[in-house]
Structure formats: structure tokens, C-alpha cells
PDB file of C-alpha atoms in Angstrom:
ATOM      1  CA  CYS A   1      56.278   6.007  32.563  1.00 91.00           C
ATOM      2  CA  PHE A   2      53.605   8.462  31.469  1.00 95.00           C
ATOM      3  CA  ASP A   3      50.030   9.478  32.194  1.00 96.00           C
ATOM      4  CA  TYR A   4      47.350  11.364  30.288  1.00 95.00           C
ATOM      5  CA  ALA A   5      43.713  12.347  30.744  1.00 95.00           C
ATOM      6  CA  LEU A   6      41.108  14.688  29.314  1.00 93.00           C
ATOM      7  CA  ASN A   7      39.391  16.851  31.947  1.00 88.00           C
ATOM      8  CA  ASP A   8      36.626  18.940  30.408  1.00 86.00           C
ATOM      9  CA  PHE A   9      38.497  20.689  27.598  1.00 91.00           C
ATOM     10  CA  VAL A  10      41.984  20.477  29.086  1.00 94.00           C
ATOM     11  CA  PHE A  11      44.207  17.634  27.970  1.00 96.00           C
ATOM     12  CA  ASN A  12      46.777  16.650  30.621  1.00 97.00           C
ATOM     13  CA  VAL A  13      49.931  14.684  29.873  1.00 97.00           C
ATOM     14  CA  ALA A  14      52.992  13.862  31.979  1.00 97.00           C
ATOM     15  CA  ILE A  15      56.172  11.864  31.473  1.00 97.00           C
ATOM     16  CA  PHE A  16      58.445  10.558  34.254  1.00 96.00           C
ATOM     17  CA  ASP A  17      61.915   8.985  34.325  1.00 93.00           C
ATOM     18  CA  ALA A  18      62.860   7.609  37.753  1.00 90.00           C
ATOM     19  CA  LEU A  19      66.416   7.141  38.966  1.00 84.00           C
ATOM     20  CA  GLY A  20      67.889   3.690  38.480  1.00 76.00           C
ATOM     21  CA  HIS A  21      66.392   0.399  37.331  1.00 77.00           C
ATOM     22  CA  GLY A  22      64.441  -2.475  38.816  1.00 78.00           C
ATOM     23  CA  VAL A  23      62.099  -2.553  41.793  1.00 85.00           C
ATOM     24  CA  ALA A  24      63.529   0.523  43.529  1.00 83.00           C
ATOM     25  CA  SER A  25      63.043   2.604  40.413  1.00 85.00           C
ATOM     26  CA  ALA A  26      59.518   1.243  39.979  1.00 88.00           C
ATOM     27  CA  LEU A  27      58.631   2.375  43.518  1.00 90.00           C
ATOM     28  CA  ILE A  28      59.864   5.906  42.784  1.00 90.00           C
ATOM     29  CA  ALA A  29      57.908   5.991  39.537  1.00 91.00           C
ATOM     30  CA  ALA A  30      54.740   4.707  41.221  1.00 93.00           C
ATOM     31  CA  LEU A  31      54.959   7.433  43.859  1.00 93.00           C
ATOM     32  CA  ALA A  32      55.474  10.105  41.196  1.00 94.00           C
ATOM     33  CA  VAL A  33      52.494   8.956  39.140  1.00 95.00           C
ATOM     34  CA  GLY A  34      50.309   8.646  42.237  1.00 95.00           C
ATOM     35  CA  SER A  35      51.139  12.170  43.413  1.00 96.00           C
ATOM     36  CA  TYR A  36      50.559  13.551  39.918  1.00 96.00           C
ATOM     37  CA  ARG A  37      47.207  11.805  39.435  1.00 96.00           C
ATOM     38  CA  HIS A  38      45.937  12.925  42.838  1.00 96.00           C
ATOM     39  CA  ASP A  39      46.687  16.573  42.141  1.00 96.00           C
ATOM     40  CA  ARG A  40      45.457  16.379  38.555  1.00 95.00           C
ATOM     41  CA  ARG A  41      42.115  14.984  39.698  1.00 94.00           C
ATOM     42  CA  GLU A  42      41.898  17.726  42.308  1.00 93.00           C
ATOM     43  CA  GLY A  43      42.292  20.300  39.523  1.00 91.00           C
ATOM     44  CA  ARG A  44      45.458  21.866  40.907  1.00 93.00           C
ATOM     45  CA  VAL A  45      47.563  24.183  38.731  1.00 93.00           C
ATOM     46  CA  LEU A  46      50.787  22.933  37.141  1.00 95.00           C
ATOM     47  CA  GLU A  47      53.002  24.882  39.536  1.00 94.00           C
ATOM     48  CA  ARG A  48      51.410  23.236  42.560  1.00 94.00           C
ATOM     49  CA  ILE A  49      51.451  19.754  41.017  1.00 96.00           C
ATOM     50  CA  HIS A  50      55.122  20.207  40.160  1.00 95.00           C
ATOM     51  CA  ALA A  51      56.033  21.396  43.667  1.00 93.00           C
ATOM     52  CA  ASN A  52      54.013  18.636  45.361  1.00 94.00           C
ATOM     53  CA  LEU A  53      55.814  15.985  43.326  1.00 94.00           C
ATOM     54  CA  ASP A  54      59.127  17.267  44.652  1.00 92.00           C
ATOM     55  CA  GLN A  55      57.941  17.219  48.250  1.00 91.00           C
ATOM     56  CA  ALA A  56      56.274  13.790  48.010  1.00 92.00           C
ATOM     57  CA  ILE A  57      59.338  12.037  46.617  1.00 91.00           C
ATOM     58  CA  HIS A  58      61.680  13.667  49.108  1.00 89.00           C
ATOM     59  CA  ALA A  59      59.383  12.941  52.067  1.00 89.00           C
ATOM     60  CA  HIS A  60      58.804   9.261  51.318  1.00 87.00           C
ATOM     61  CA  LEU A  61      62.031   8.317  49.502  1.00 80.00           C
ATOM     62  CA  PRO A  62      64.612  10.781  50.804  1.00 69.00           C
ATOM     63  CA  HIS A  63      67.839   8.914  50.089  1.00 75.00           C
ATOM     64  CA  LEU A  64      68.910  10.557  46.835  1.00 70.00           C
ATOM     65  CA  SER A  65      65.820   9.347  44.987  1.00 82.00           C
ATOM     66  CA  PHE A  66      64.713  11.578  42.180  1.00 91.00           C
ATOM     67  CA  VAL A  67      62.642  11.729  38.997  1.00 94.00           C
ATOM     68  CA  THR A  68      63.024  13.837  35.879  1.00 95.00           C
ATOM     69  CA  GLY A  69      59.957  14.657  33.845  1.00 96.00           C
ATOM     70  CA  GLN A  70      57.515  17.115  32.378  1.00 97.00           C
ATOM     71  CA  LEU A  71      53.914  18.104  33.050  1.00 98.00           C
ATOM     72  CA  ALA A  72      51.813  19.648  30.289  1.00 98.00           C
ATOM     73  CA  GLN A  73      48.291  20.884  29.686  1.00 97.00           C
ATOM     74  CA  ILE A  74      46.704  21.626  26.309  1.00 97.00           C
ATOM     75  CA  ASP A  75      43.494  23.596  25.828  1.00 96.00           C
ATOM     76  CA  VAL A  76      41.787  21.456  23.195  1.00 95.00           C
ATOM     77  CA  GLU A  77      39.761  24.415  21.913  1.00 94.00           C
ATOM     78  CA  THR A  78      42.623  26.868  21.381  1.00 96.00           C
ATOM     79  CA  GLY A  79      45.758  24.708  21.198  1.00 97.00           C
ATOM     80  CA  ALA A  80      47.380  26.698  24.009  1.00 97.00           C
ATOM     81  CA  MET A  81      49.927  24.467  25.727  1.00 98.00           C
ATOM     82  CA  THR A  82      51.571  25.153  29.077  1.00 98.00           C
ATOM     83  CA  TRP A  83      54.193  22.930  30.643  1.00 97.00           C
ATOM     84  CA  THR A  84      56.890  22.543  33.290  1.00 97.00           C
ATOM     85  CA  ASN A  85      60.214  20.766  33.146  1.00 96.00           C
ATOM     86  CA  ALA A  86      62.067  18.924  35.930  1.00 95.00           C
ATOM     87  CA  GLY A  87      65.507  18.329  34.411  1.00 92.00           C
ATOM     88  CA  HIS A  88      64.154  16.308  31.486  1.00 94.00           C
ATOM     89  CA  PRO A  89      65.088  16.279  27.755  1.00 94.00           C
ATOM     90  CA  LEU A  90      63.172  18.967  25.879  1.00 96.00           C
ATOM     91  CA  PRO A  91      60.164  17.803  23.846  1.00 97.00           C
ATOM     92  CA  MET A  92      60.070  18.335  20.085  1.00 97.00           C
ATOM     93  CA  LEU A  93      57.451  20.334  18.178  1.00 98.00           C
ATOM     94  CA  ILE A  94      56.484  18.762  14.844  1.00 97.00           C
ATOM     95  CA  ARG A  95      54.788  21.035  12.298  1.00 96.00           C
ATOM     96  CA  ASN A  96      54.139  20.516   8.586  1.00 94.00           C
ATOM     97  CA  GLY A  97      56.025  17.262   8.486  1.00 92.00           C
ATOM     98  CA  ARG A  98      59.206  18.286  10.279  1.00 93.00           C
ATOM     99  CA  VAL A  99      60.550  19.009  13.730  1.00 95.00           C
ATOM    100  CA  ILE A 100      60.801  22.786  13.835  1.00 95.00           C
ATOM    101  CA  GLN A 101      62.211  23.211  17.345  1.00 95.00           C
ATOM    102  CA  ALA A 102      62.780  21.822  20.804  1.00 95.00           C
ATOM    103  CA  LEU A 103      60.315  23.440  23.178  1.00 96.00           C
ATOM    104  CA  GLU A 104      62.310  25.444  25.693  1.00 94.00           C
ATOM    105  CA  CYS A 105      61.437  25.665  29.371  1.00 94.00           C
ATOM    106  CA  PRO A 106      63.908  26.689  32.125  1.00 92.00           C
ATOM    107  CA  PRO A 107      64.135  23.498  34.211  1.00 92.00           C
ATOM    108  CA  THR A 108      63.970  22.960  37.908  1.00 91.00           C
ATOM    109  CA  PRO A 109      66.188  20.185  39.282  1.00 91.00           C
ATOM    110  CA  PRO A 110      64.604  16.712  39.213  1.00 93.00           C
ATOM    111  CA  TRP A 111      61.741  16.053  41.610  1.00 93.00           C
ATOM    112  CA  GLY A 112      62.902  14.777  44.983  1.00 90.00           C
ATOM    113  CA  LEU A 113      65.923  17.025  45.444  1.00 86.00           C
ATOM    114  CA  VAL A 114      64.031  19.529  47.640  1.00 70.00           C
ATOM    115  CA  GLN A 115      63.561  22.692  45.642  1.00 65.00           C
ATOM    116  CA  THR A 116      62.442  26.194  46.527  1.00 52.00           C
ATOM    117  CA  HIS A 117      60.059  27.520  43.909  1.00 51.00           C
ATOM    118  CA  SER A 118      60.044  31.108  45.088  1.00 49.00           C
ATOM    119  CA  GLY A 119      62.608  33.868  45.345  1.00 46.00           C
ATOM    120  CA  HIS A 120      65.832  33.138  43.513  1.00 41.00           C
ATOM    121  CA  ALA A 121      66.447  29.503  44.426  1.00 49.00           C
ATOM    122  CA  ASN A 122      65.406  27.203  41.585  1.00 55.00           C
ATOM    123  CA  PRO A 123      62.461  29.405  40.497  1.00 67.00           C
ATOM    124  CA  MET A 124      59.502  27.685  38.944  1.00 81.00           C
ATOM    125  CA  ALA A 125      58.964  28.353  35.232  1.00 90.00           C
ATOM    126  CA  VAL A 126      55.807  27.543  33.285  1.00 95.00           C
ATOM    127  CA  ALA A 127      56.439  27.681  29.542  1.00 97.00           C
ATOM    128  CA  SER A 128      53.761  28.228  26.908  1.00 97.00           C
ATOM    129  CA  GLU A 129      53.359  27.398  23.233  1.00 97.00           C
ATOM    130  CA  SER A 130      50.523  28.069  20.773  1.00 97.00           C
ATOM    131  CA  LEU A 131      49.921  24.888  18.795  1.00 97.00           C
ATOM    132  CA  GLU A 132      48.561  25.040  15.265  1.00 96.00           C
ATOM    133  CA  PRO A 133      46.086  22.464  13.906  1.00 96.00           C
ATOM    134  CA  GLY A 134      47.987  19.313  12.997  1.00 95.00           C
ATOM    135  CA  ASP A 135      50.929  20.070  15.309  1.00 97.00           C
ATOM    136  CA  SER A 136      52.429  17.238  17.335  1.00 97.00           C
ATOM    137  CA  VAL A 137      54.607  17.295  20.431  1.00 98.00           C
ATOM    138  CA  LEU A 138      57.000  14.426  21.076  1.00 97.00           C
ATOM    139  CA  PHE A 139      57.926  13.775  24.711  1.00 97.00           C
ATOM    140  CA  TYR A 140      60.673  11.206  25.362  1.00 95.00           C
ATOM    141  CA  THR A 141      63.119   9.917  27.963  1.00 93.00           C
ATOM    142  CA  ASP A 142      66.894  10.112  27.666  1.00 90.00           C
ATOM    143  CA  GLY A 143      67.034   6.362  27.068  1.00 87.00           C
ATOM    144  CA  VAL A 144      65.883   7.145  23.519  1.00 91.00           C
ATOM    145  CA  THR A 145      68.605   9.576  22.489  1.00 90.00           C
ATOM    146  CA  GLU A 146      71.368   8.007  24.616  1.00 85.00           C
ATOM    147  CA  ALA A 147      70.950   4.489  23.217  1.00 86.00           C
ATOM    148  CA  HIS A 148      74.384   3.386  21.932  1.00 79.00           C
ATOM    149  CA  ASP A 149      75.139   0.947  19.139  1.00 84.00           C
ATOM    150  CA  PRO A 150      77.925  -1.662  19.609  1.00 86.00           C
ATOM    151  CA  ASP A 151      80.465   0.862  18.276  1.00 85.00           C
ATOM    152  CA  GLY A 152      79.481   3.451  20.875  1.00 85.00           C
ATOM    153  CA  GLU A 153      77.526   5.795  18.582  1.00 91.00           C
ATOM    154  CA  MET A 154      74.506   7.400  20.260  1.00 91.00           C
ATOM    155  CA  PHE A 155      71.095   7.419  18.612  1.00 89.00           C
ATOM    156  CA  GLY A 156      71.034  11.155  19.366  1.00 92.00           C
ATOM    157  CA  PRO A 157      68.404  13.924  19.189  1.00 94.00           C
ATOM    158  CA  ASP A 158      69.175  14.821  15.565  1.00 95.00           C
ATOM    159  CA  ARG A 159      68.411  11.291  14.373  1.00 94.00           C
ATOM    160  CA  LEU A 160      65.240  11.257  16.466  1.00 95.00           C
ATOM    161  CA  ALA A 161      64.108  14.584  14.992  1.00 96.00           C
ATOM    162  CA  ASP A 162      64.881  13.496  11.426  1.00 95.00           C
ATOM    163  CA  LEU A 163      62.937  10.253  11.736  1.00 95.00           C
ATOM    164  CA  ALA A 164      59.992  11.863  13.549  1.00 96.00           C
ATOM    165  CA  GLY A 165      59.727  14.502  10.833  1.00 95.00           C
ATOM    166  CA  GLN A 166      60.048  11.927   8.066  1.00 94.00           C
ATOM    167  CA  HIS A 167      57.233   9.778   9.434  1.00 95.00           C
ATOM    168  CA  ALA A 168      55.049  12.822  10.098  1.00 94.00           C
ATOM    169  CA  SER A 169      55.553  14.025   6.509  1.00 94.00           C
ATOM    170  CA  ASN A 170      54.374  10.584   5.334  1.00 93.00           C
ATOM    171  CA  HIS A 171      51.115  11.168   7.276  1.00 92.00           C
ATOM    172  CA  VAL A 172      51.712   8.247   9.626  1.00 93.00           C
ATOM    173  CA  ALA A 173      49.282   8.179  12.552  1.00 94.00           C
ATOM    174  CA  PRO A 174      50.741   9.156  15.964  1.00 93.00           C
ATOM    175  CA  GLU A 175      50.712   5.593  17.282  1.00 94.00           C
ATOM    176  CA  GLY A 176      52.466   4.452  14.099  1.00 96.00           C
ATOM    177  CA  ILE A 177      55.159   7.106  14.470  1.00 96.00           C
ATOM    178  CA  VAL A 178      55.901   5.956  18.028  1.00 95.00           C
ATOM    179  CA  ARG A 179      56.150   2.327  16.896  1.00 95.00           C
ATOM    180  CA  LEU A 180      58.518   3.239  14.050  1.00 96.00           C
ATOM    181  CA  LEU A 181      60.703   5.379  16.313  1.00 95.00           C
ATOM    182  CA  THR A 182      60.873   2.621  18.926  1.00 92.00           C
ATOM    183  CA  ARG A 183      61.857   0.098  16.262  1.00 92.00           C
ATOM    184  CA  ALA A 184      64.590   2.450  15.017  1.00 93.00           C
ATOM    185  CA  VAL A 185      66.078   2.745  18.524  1.00 91.00           C
ATOM    186  CA  VAL A 186      66.035  -1.027  19.031  1.00 89.00           C
ATOM    187  CA  GLU A 187      67.639  -1.635  15.625  1.00 90.00           C
ATOM    188  CA  HIS A 188      70.288   1.003  16.348  1.00 86.00           C
ATOM    189  CA  ARG A 189      71.098  -0.618  19.667  1.00 83.00           C
ATOM    190  CA  ARG A 190      71.503  -4.140  18.179  1.00 75.00           C
ATOM    191  CA  ALA A 191      71.438  -5.525  21.720  1.00 70.00           C
ATOM    192  CA  ASP A 192      69.243  -5.504  24.784  1.00 71.00           C
ATOM    193  CA  LEU A 193      68.269  -1.993  25.817  1.00 67.00           C
ATOM    194  CA  ALA A 194      70.425  -0.584  28.619  1.00 61.00           C
ATOM    195  CA  ASP A 195      67.811   2.031  29.588  1.00 65.00           C
ATOM    196  CA  ASP A 196      64.105   2.589  29.152  1.00 79.00           C
ATOM    197  CA  VAL A 197      62.819   3.876  25.820  1.00 81.00           C
ATOM    198  CA  THR A 198      59.641   5.849  26.496  1.00 91.00           C
ATOM    199  CA  MET A 199      57.927   8.176  24.024  1.00 94.00           C
ATOM    200  CA  VAL A 200      54.588   9.987  24.015  1.00 96.00           C
ATOM    201  CA  LEU A 201      53.404  11.774  20.881  1.00 97.00           C
ATOM    202  CA  VAL A 202      50.459  14.184  21.234  1.00 97.00           C
ATOM    203  CA  ARG A 203      48.793  15.590  18.125  1.00 96.00           C
ATOM    204  CA  TRP A 204      46.369  18.529  18.304  1.00 96.00           C
ATOM    205  CA  ASN A 205      43.861  18.268  15.477  1.00 93.00           C
ATOM    206  CA  GLY A 206      42.316  21.720  15.781  1.00 91.00           C
ATOM    207  CA  PRO A 207      39.455  23.432  17.617  1.00 85.00           C
ATOM    208  CA  THR A 208      36.610  21.040  16.822  1.00 72.00           C
ATOM    209  CA  ARG A 209      34.515  21.049  19.981  1.00 63.00           C
ATOM    210  CA  GLY A 210      34.337  17.650  21.624  1.00 53.00           C
ATOM    211  CA  ASP A 211      37.442  16.262  19.924  1.00 55.00           C
ATOM    212  CA  SER A 212      40.538  15.517  21.942  1.00 53.00           C
ATOM    213  CA  PRO A 213      44.235  15.262  21.075  1.00 61.00           C
ATOM    214  CA  THR A 214      45.565  11.882  20.023  1.00 62.00           C
ATOM    215  CA  ALA A 215      48.100  10.417  22.452  1.00 61.00           C
ATOM    216  CA  PRO A 216      49.420   6.892  21.987  1.00 60.00           C
TER     217      PRO A 216
END
């Protein structure tokens, strides 16, 4: 699942991938989103939101329940993006019609595994990136890249990057890119999906005051 909101001139976006499938997984995801939204509305910094997610999941669902994911904030005036990573696949930066890199951030373990974000035990890292006008960031779950066809071939990050860049170079709108990528995963699979396929594409259009990023 994912969540996004514009608070003043800070755009907030988060993506979550809960352990397992079915009702149990839905409960974990609901708790993660609830904790995130509470802290986001309170205006807490990313480090605190990240740490509170870990504590909330462990406190209420302690039996090896966990969630991978990322939390990000984008200053809509400057394009400055900061983000944290809890054991989740790295998002892709799309610029000038191609994926130029995966955005690196030293991960903590997934939320719910009781982490220490100080000293030398699983230190918290907040990464930063300066977006340029027209840049997009693609967040996704591992169900996208790990989707297998009937012969066992994975969809893979390279295929995802190639297709995302191709559609971006054709000036497809963000929501259209997500639809096309989702269709490509389903067609590759040629069967019912074995895992969730969740993608969020955020495009920063530049420092026009009052505008916000586009996030399907």
C-alpha cells in the first residue's frame, strides 16, 4: 500500500509492503499506514516517523510481523528530496526520458524487528537527492521485479527500468506510465499474480509556487 499528502510546501509519500498475504498481512499494513499518517499529521521528522513505525508494529504485532518500505519528503519549491529505507527495493530516478540510477539509501531492517537507531546498531540513515524539473521517482514493491513468467524468468529491475524510461521518453503522463508498467508485469506473468504489484510514480514539475508533484 502507499500514502501521500501535501503539507504546506512539503510533499510526503510512503510505500509499504507487509509480510505475507491475506487478512493478517492487511492488518499489518493498516497498522503501518495508521502510524505513518498520525506522525505525518503531527509534523514529525522522517527519523522519528521511521522509528515509531518500528516500535508500533513490534508492540502490537510482535510475532515476527514486519513491513518493508520507504518514507520520502519533497520540497516542492526546491526539489530537495529526503527519504529513509526499511529493507525495501531502491526507487528509480527518471531524468530526460531514462532511468539514470537507483537512489541509494543505507537500509534499516524492516519495521517491526525492533531496531536501535543510535550508536552502531542499525543506525538510521536519511538520504537526500536534488531533483531537477521534470524528474520522476518510481517507488515499487518487490512483487513487481520478482514476478515470474511460466518458464521461471523474473520480470527484473532492468526490464522495469527500460520500460519506465521508454514511456517517460514518449512523454506519457505519470498515471499512464504506471498503468503501462502494471500491464507489462501482468502480461509477463501470464497467470494470476503471486504477489502484490504496487508502484508509485512521483514527478516534480519545477519550482512554480502553488503547484504540487504529480503522484498517481
